[in-house]
Coordinates of C-alpha atoms and ligand atoms in Angstrom, one line a residue:
X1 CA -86.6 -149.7 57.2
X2 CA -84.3 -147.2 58.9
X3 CA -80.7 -148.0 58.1
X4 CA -78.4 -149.2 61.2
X5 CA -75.9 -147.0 62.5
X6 CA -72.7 -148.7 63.3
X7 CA -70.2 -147.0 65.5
X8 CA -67.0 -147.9 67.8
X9 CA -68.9 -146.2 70.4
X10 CA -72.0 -144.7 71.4
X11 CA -72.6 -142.2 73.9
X12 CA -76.0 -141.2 75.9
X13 CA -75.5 -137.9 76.3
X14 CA -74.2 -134.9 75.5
X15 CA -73.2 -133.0 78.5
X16 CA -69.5 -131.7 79.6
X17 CA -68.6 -135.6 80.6
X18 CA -70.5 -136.9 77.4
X19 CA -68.6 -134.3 75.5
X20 CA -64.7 -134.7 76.9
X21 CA -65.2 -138.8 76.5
X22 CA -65.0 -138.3 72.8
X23 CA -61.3 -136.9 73.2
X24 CA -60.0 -139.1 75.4
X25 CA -61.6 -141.7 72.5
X26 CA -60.4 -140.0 70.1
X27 CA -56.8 -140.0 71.1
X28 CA -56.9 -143.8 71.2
X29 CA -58.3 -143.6 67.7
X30 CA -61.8 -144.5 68.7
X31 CA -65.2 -142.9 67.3
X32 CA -68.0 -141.8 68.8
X33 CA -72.0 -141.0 67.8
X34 CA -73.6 -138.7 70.8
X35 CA -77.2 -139.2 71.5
X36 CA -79.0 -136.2 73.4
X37 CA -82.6 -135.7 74.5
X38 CA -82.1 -131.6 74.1
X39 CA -81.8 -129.4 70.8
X40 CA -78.0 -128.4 72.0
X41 CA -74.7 -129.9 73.1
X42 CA -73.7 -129.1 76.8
X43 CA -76.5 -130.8 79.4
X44 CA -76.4 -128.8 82.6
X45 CA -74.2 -126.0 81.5
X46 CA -75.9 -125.1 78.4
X47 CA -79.6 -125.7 79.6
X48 CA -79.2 -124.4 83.2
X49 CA -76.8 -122.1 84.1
X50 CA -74.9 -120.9 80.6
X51 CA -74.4 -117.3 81.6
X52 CA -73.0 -118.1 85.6
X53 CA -69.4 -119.1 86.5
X54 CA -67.6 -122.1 87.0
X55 CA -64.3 -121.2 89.0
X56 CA -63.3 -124.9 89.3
X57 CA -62.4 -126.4 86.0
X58 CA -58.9 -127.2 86.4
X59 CA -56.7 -124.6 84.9
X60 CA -59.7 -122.4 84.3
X61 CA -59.9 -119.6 86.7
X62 CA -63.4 -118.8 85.0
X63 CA -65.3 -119.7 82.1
X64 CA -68.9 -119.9 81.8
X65 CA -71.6 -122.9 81.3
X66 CA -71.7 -121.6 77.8
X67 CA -67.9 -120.8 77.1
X68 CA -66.9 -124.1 78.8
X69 CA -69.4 -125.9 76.2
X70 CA -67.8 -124.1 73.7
X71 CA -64.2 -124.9 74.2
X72 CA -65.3 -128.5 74.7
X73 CA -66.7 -128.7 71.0
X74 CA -63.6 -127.0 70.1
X75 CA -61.3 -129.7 71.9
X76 CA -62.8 -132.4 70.5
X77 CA -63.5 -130.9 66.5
X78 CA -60.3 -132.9 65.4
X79 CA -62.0 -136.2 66.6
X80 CA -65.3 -135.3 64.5
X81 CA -68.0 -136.4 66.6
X82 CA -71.6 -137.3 65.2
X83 CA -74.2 -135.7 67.4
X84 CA -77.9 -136.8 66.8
X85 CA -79.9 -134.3 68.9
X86 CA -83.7 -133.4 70.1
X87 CA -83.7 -137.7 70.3
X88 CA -83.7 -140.1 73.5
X89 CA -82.3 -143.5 73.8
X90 CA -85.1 -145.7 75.3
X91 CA -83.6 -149.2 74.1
X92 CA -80.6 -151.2 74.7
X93 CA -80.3 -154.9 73.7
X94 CA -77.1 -157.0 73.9
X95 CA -76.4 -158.5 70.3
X96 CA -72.5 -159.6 71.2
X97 CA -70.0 -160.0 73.5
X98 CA -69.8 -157.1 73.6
X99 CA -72.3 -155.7 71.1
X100 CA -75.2 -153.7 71.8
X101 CA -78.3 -152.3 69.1
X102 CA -79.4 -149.1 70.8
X103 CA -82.5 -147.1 69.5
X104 CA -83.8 -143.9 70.0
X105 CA -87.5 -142.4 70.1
X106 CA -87.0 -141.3 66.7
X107 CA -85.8 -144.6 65.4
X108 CA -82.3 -144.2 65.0
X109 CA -81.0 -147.6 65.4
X110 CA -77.2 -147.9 66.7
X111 CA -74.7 -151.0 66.5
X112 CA -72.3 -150.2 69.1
X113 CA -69.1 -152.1 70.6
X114 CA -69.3 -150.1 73.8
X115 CA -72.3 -147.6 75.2
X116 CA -71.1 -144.9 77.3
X117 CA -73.8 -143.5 79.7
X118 CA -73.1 -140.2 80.4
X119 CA -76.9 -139.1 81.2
X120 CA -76.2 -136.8 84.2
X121 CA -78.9 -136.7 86.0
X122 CA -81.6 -137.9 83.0
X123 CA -83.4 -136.2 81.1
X124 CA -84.8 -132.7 81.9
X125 CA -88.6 -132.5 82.2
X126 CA -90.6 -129.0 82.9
X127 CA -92.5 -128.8 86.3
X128 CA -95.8 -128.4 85.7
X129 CA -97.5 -125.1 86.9
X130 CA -99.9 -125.4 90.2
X131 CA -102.9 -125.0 88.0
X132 CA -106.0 -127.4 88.5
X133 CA -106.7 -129.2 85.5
X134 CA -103.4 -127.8 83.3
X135 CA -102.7 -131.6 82.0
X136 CA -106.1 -131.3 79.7
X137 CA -104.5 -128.6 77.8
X138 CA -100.4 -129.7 77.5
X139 CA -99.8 -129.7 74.2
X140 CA -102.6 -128.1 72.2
X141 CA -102.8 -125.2 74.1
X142 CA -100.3 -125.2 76.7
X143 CA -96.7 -125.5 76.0
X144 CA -93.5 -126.0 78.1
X145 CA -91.0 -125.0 75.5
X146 CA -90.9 -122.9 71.9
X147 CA -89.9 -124.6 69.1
X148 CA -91.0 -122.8 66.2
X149 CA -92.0 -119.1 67.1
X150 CA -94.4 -118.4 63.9
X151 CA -96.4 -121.3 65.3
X152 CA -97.1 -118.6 68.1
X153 CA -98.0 -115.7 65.6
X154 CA -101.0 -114.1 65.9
X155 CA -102.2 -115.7 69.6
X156 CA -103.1 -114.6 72.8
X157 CA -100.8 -115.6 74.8
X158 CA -100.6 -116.3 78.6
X159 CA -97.1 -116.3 80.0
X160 CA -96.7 -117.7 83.6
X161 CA -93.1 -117.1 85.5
X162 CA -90.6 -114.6 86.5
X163 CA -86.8 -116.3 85.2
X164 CA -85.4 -116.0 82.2
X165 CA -87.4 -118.1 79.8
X166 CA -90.1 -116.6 81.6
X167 CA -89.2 -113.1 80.5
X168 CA -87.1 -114.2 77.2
X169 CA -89.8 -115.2 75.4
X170 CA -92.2 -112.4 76.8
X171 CA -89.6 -110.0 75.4
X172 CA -89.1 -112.8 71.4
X173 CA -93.0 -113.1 71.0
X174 CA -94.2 -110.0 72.3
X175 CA -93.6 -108.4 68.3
X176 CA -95.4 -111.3 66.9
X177 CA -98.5 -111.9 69.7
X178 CA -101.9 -111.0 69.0
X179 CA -102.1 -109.8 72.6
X180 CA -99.8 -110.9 75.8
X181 CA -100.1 -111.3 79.5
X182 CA -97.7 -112.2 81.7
X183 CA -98.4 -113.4 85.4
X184 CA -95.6 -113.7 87.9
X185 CA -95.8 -114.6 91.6
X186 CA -94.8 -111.8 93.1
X187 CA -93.2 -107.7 91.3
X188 CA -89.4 -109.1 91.8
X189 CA -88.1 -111.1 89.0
X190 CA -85.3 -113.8 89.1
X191 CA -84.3 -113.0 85.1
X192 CA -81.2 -110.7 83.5
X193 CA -81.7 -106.8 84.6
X194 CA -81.6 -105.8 81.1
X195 CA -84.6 -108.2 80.5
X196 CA -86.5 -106.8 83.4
X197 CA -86.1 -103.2 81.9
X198 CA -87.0 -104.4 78.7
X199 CA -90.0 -105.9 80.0
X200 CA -90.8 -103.0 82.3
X201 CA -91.1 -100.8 78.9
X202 CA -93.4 -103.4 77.2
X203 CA -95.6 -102.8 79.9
X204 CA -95.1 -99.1 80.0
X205 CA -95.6 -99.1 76.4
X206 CA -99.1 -101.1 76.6
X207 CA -97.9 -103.6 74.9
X208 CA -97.5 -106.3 77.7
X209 CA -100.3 -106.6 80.5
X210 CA -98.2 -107.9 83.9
X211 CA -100.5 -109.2 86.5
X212 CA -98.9 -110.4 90.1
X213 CA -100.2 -112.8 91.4
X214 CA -101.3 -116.5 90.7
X215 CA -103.5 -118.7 88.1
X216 CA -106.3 -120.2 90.1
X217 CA -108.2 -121.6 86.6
X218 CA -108.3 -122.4 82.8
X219 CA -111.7 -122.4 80.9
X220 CA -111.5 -124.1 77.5
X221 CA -112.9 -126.5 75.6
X222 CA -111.0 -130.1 74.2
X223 CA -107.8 -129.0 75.0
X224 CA -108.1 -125.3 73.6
X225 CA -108.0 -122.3 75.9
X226 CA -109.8 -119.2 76.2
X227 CA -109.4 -117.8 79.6
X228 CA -107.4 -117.8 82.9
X229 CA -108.2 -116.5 86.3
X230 CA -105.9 -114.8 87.8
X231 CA -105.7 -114.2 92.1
X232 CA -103.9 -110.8 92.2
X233 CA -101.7 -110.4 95.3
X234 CA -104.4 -107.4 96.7
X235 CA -106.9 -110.8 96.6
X236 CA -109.1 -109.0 93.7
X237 CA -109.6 -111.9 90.7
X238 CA -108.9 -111.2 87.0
X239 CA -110.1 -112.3 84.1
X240 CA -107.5 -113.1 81.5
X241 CA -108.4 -114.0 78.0
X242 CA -106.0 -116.4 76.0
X243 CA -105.3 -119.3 73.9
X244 CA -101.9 -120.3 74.5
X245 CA -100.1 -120.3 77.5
X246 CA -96.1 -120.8 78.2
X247 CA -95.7 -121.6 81.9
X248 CA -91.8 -121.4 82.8
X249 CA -91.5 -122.8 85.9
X250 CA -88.0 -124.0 85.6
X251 CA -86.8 -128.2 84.9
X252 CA -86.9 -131.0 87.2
X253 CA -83.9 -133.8 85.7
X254 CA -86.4 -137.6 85.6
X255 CA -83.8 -141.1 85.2
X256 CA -85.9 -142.1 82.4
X257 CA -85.6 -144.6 80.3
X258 CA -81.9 -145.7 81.6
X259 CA -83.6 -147.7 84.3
X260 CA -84.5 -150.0 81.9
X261 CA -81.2 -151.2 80.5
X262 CA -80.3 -154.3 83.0
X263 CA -78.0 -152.0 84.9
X264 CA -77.4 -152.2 88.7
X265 CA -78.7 -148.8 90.2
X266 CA -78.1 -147.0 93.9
X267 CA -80.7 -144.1 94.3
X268 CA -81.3 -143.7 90.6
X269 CA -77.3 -143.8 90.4
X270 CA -75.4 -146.8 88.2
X271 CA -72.5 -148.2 90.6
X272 CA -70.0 -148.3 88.8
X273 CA -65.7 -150.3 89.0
X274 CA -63.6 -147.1 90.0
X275 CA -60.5 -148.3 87.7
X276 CA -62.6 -148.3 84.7
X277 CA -66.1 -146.8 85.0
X278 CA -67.4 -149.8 83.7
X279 CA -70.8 -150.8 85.1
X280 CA -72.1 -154.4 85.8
X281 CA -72.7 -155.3 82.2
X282 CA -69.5 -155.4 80.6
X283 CA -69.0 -152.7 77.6
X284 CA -71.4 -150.0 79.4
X285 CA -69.6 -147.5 81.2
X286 CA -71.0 -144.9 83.0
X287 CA -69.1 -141.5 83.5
X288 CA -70.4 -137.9 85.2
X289 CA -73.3 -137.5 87.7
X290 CA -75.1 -140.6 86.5
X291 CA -72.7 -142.9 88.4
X292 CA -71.7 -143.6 92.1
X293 CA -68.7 -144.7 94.0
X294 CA -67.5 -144.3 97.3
X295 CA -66.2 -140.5 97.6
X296 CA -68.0 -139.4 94.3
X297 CA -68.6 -135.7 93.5
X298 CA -70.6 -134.7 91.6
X299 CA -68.2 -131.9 89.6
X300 CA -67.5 -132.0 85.7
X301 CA -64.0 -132.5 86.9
X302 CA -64.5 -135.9 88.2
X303 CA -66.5 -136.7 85.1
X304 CA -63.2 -135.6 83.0
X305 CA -61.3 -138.0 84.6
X306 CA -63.7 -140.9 84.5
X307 CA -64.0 -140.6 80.9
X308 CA -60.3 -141.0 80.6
X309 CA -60.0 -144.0 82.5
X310 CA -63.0 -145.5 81.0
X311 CA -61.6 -144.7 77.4
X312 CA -58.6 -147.0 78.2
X313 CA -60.7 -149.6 79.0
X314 CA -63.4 -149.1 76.5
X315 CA -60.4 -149.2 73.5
X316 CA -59.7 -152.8 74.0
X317 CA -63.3 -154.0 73.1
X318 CA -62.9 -151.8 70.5
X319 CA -59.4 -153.1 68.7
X320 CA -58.4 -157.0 71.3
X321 CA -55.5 -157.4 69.2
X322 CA -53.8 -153.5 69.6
X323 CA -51.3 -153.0 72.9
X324 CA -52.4 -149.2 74.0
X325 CA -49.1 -147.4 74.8
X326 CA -50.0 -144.5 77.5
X327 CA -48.7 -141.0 75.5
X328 CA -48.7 -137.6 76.7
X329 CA -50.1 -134.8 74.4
X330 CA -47.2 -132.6 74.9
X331 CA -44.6 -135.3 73.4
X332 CA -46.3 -137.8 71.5
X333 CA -46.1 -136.5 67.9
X334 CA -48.4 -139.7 67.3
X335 CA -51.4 -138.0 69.4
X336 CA -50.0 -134.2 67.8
X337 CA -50.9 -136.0 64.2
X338 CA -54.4 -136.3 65.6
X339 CA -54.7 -133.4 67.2
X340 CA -53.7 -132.1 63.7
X341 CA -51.4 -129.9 65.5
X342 CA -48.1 -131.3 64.4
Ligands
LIG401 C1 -76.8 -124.4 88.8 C2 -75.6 -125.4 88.7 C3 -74.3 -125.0 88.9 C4 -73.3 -125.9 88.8 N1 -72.0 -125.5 89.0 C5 -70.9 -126.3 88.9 C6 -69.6 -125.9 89.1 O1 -69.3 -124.7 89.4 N2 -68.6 -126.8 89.0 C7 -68.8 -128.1 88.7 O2 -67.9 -128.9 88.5 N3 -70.1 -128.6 88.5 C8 -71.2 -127.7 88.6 N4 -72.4 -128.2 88.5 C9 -72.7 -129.6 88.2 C10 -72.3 -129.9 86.7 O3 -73.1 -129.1 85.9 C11 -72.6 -131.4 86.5 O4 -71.7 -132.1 87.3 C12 -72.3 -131.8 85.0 O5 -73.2 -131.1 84.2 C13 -72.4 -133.3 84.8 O6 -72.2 -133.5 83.5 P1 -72.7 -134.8 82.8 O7 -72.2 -134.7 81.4 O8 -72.5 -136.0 83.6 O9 -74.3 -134.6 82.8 P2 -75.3 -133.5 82.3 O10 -74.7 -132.2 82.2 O11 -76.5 -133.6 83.1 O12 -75.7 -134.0 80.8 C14 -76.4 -135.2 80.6 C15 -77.1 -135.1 79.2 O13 -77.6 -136.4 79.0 C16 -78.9 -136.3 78.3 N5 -79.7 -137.5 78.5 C17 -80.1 -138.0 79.6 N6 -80.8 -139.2 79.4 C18 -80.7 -139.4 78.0 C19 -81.2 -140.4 77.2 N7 -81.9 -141.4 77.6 N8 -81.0 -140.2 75.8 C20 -80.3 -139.2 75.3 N9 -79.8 -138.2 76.1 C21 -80.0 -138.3 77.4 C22 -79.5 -135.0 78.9 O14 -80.4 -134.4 78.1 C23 -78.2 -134.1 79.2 O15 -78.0 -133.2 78.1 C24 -73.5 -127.3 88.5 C25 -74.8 -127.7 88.3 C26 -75.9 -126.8 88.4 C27 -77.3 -127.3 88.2

């Protein structure tokens, strides 16, 4: 039997708002174990926009989804979070008052005083490519995402968009591909310049076949491929032999299994008490874009405050008995000591 995790607090999600709760825990001496569906830290920022700008984190003329990721692990590192990634909370079950057993899809089992949902908008699911049939082959011989590269050694590989996973892995698996074709809607491509060139010369080279236009067709067999048909933009057809296609046609964000959880929910949202963040079951809080209020915005700096508020809250299911004094950062030589700054 898997052995049960028990932790002050447990938090759904490991986004900016996921990730700034566990300081504002932290400096009221309570841990945290982060739960997140993806194989890195940083929801949105990290998995859709980590090279573009934010210009509106306080303080912060610039930074991007990546650095501000970064400096948020750095923040909290004092407070020596325990992530548990590439896993998804489907269960939660009240055991106390409050007390709540939370597992995951890979059978992590939690005991938690307080769950913290900071799930954003769910989790992220690829959109499925416009191709008739394309369900019988998902995962055999069509695949959303690259886990393991050598698993792709050696194939013919089909690769179907024009952003930058699109392109990324054209350019990583190209060295180790038996042969490679990549389709794309139309000759302008949505990806990094430098990865266009690089592409460009692949092609030039003869090492990359680039068709424009759109899959009409797979042939296969059980769930293996062997060929695609290919509409070119001039309306001629091609013939593309494969066994493995990547489609990249970007990441649609699905509730998932938070729906199930006994919380009240507005358009997908979990309403939440604006004082505290706390939702209608006492001990869950939800902070970020997964929770609504009258005037909400959706921005990481709203999330940054929520978690702080719900942190003062979520401290006295933690420890009844202890009177929380408010301290500031820059004078509390109390908070400094945790910080391990003083
Ligand atoms: C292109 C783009 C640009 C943006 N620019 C800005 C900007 O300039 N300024 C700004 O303030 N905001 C911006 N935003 C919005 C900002 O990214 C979001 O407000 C912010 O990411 C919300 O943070 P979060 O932690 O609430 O959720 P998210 O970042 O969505 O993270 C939630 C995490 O929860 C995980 N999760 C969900 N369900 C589960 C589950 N059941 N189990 C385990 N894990 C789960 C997900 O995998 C995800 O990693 C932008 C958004 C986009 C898409």
């Amino acid at each position: 039997m898997t052995e049960t995790i028990k932790t002050d607090v447990l938090i759904v999600g490991a986004g900016p708002c996921g990730l700034f709760a566990v300081f504002e825990l932290g400096l009221l001496d309570v841990k945290a174990h982060l739960v997140d569906i993806l194989d890195k830290v940083g929801g949105q920022c990290a998995e859709l926009y980590p090279e573009k700008p934010i210009y509106d984190i306080p303080g912060v003329p610039m930074i991007t989804g990546h650095g501000l990721t970064e400096a948020l692990m750095e923040q909290i590192k004092p407070f020596n979070p325990t992530f548990h990634l590439n896993e998804m909370i489907e269960t939660v079950e009240k055991i106390g008052d409050p007390e709540f057993r939370v597992t995951t899809n890979a059978g992590t089992v939690f005991e938690c005083k307080v769950l913290v949902v900071a799930a954003g908008g769910g989790s992220f699911q690829p959109k499925r490519p416009p191709v008739p049939g394309v369900e019988a082959y998902e995962g055999k011989s069509v695949h959303y995402a690259v886990r393991k590269m050598e698993d792709f050694r050696g194939k013919d590989i089909l690769i179907v968009g024009g952003g930058d996973s699109a392109l990324d892995w054209t350019l990583n698996l190209n060295p180790i591909a038996k042969s490679m074709t990549l389709v794309h809607r139309r000759d302008d491509f949505r990806g990094a310049p430098h990865s266009v060139e690089q592409m460009r010369q692949l092609v030039a080279s003869g090492k990359l076949d680039l068709k424009i236009g759109q899959i009409t067709e797979l042939q296969g067999d059980n769930g293996q491929l062997s060929g695609a048909t290919v509409k070119l933009n001039d309306n001629t057809v091609s013939q593309i032999k494969c066994d493995t296609m990547l489609p990249f046609f970007g990441l649609t964000m699905k509730l998932g299994p938070v729906a199930n959880w006994g919380l009240h929910l507005e358009n997908n949202l979990i309403p939440v008490d604006t004082g505290t963040f706390e939702t209608n079951v006492p001990g869950i809080f939800a902070i970020g874009d997964i929770n609504t209020y009258p005037g909400k915005l959706k921005l990481i700096l709203s999330g940054f405050h929520e978690g702080a508020l719900m942190a003062q809250k979520a401290v006295k299911y933690v420890y009844p008995d202890k009177r929380v004094v408010f301290q500031y950062t820059t004078s509390s030589t109390n908070l400094q000591k945790k910080l391990g700054v003083n």
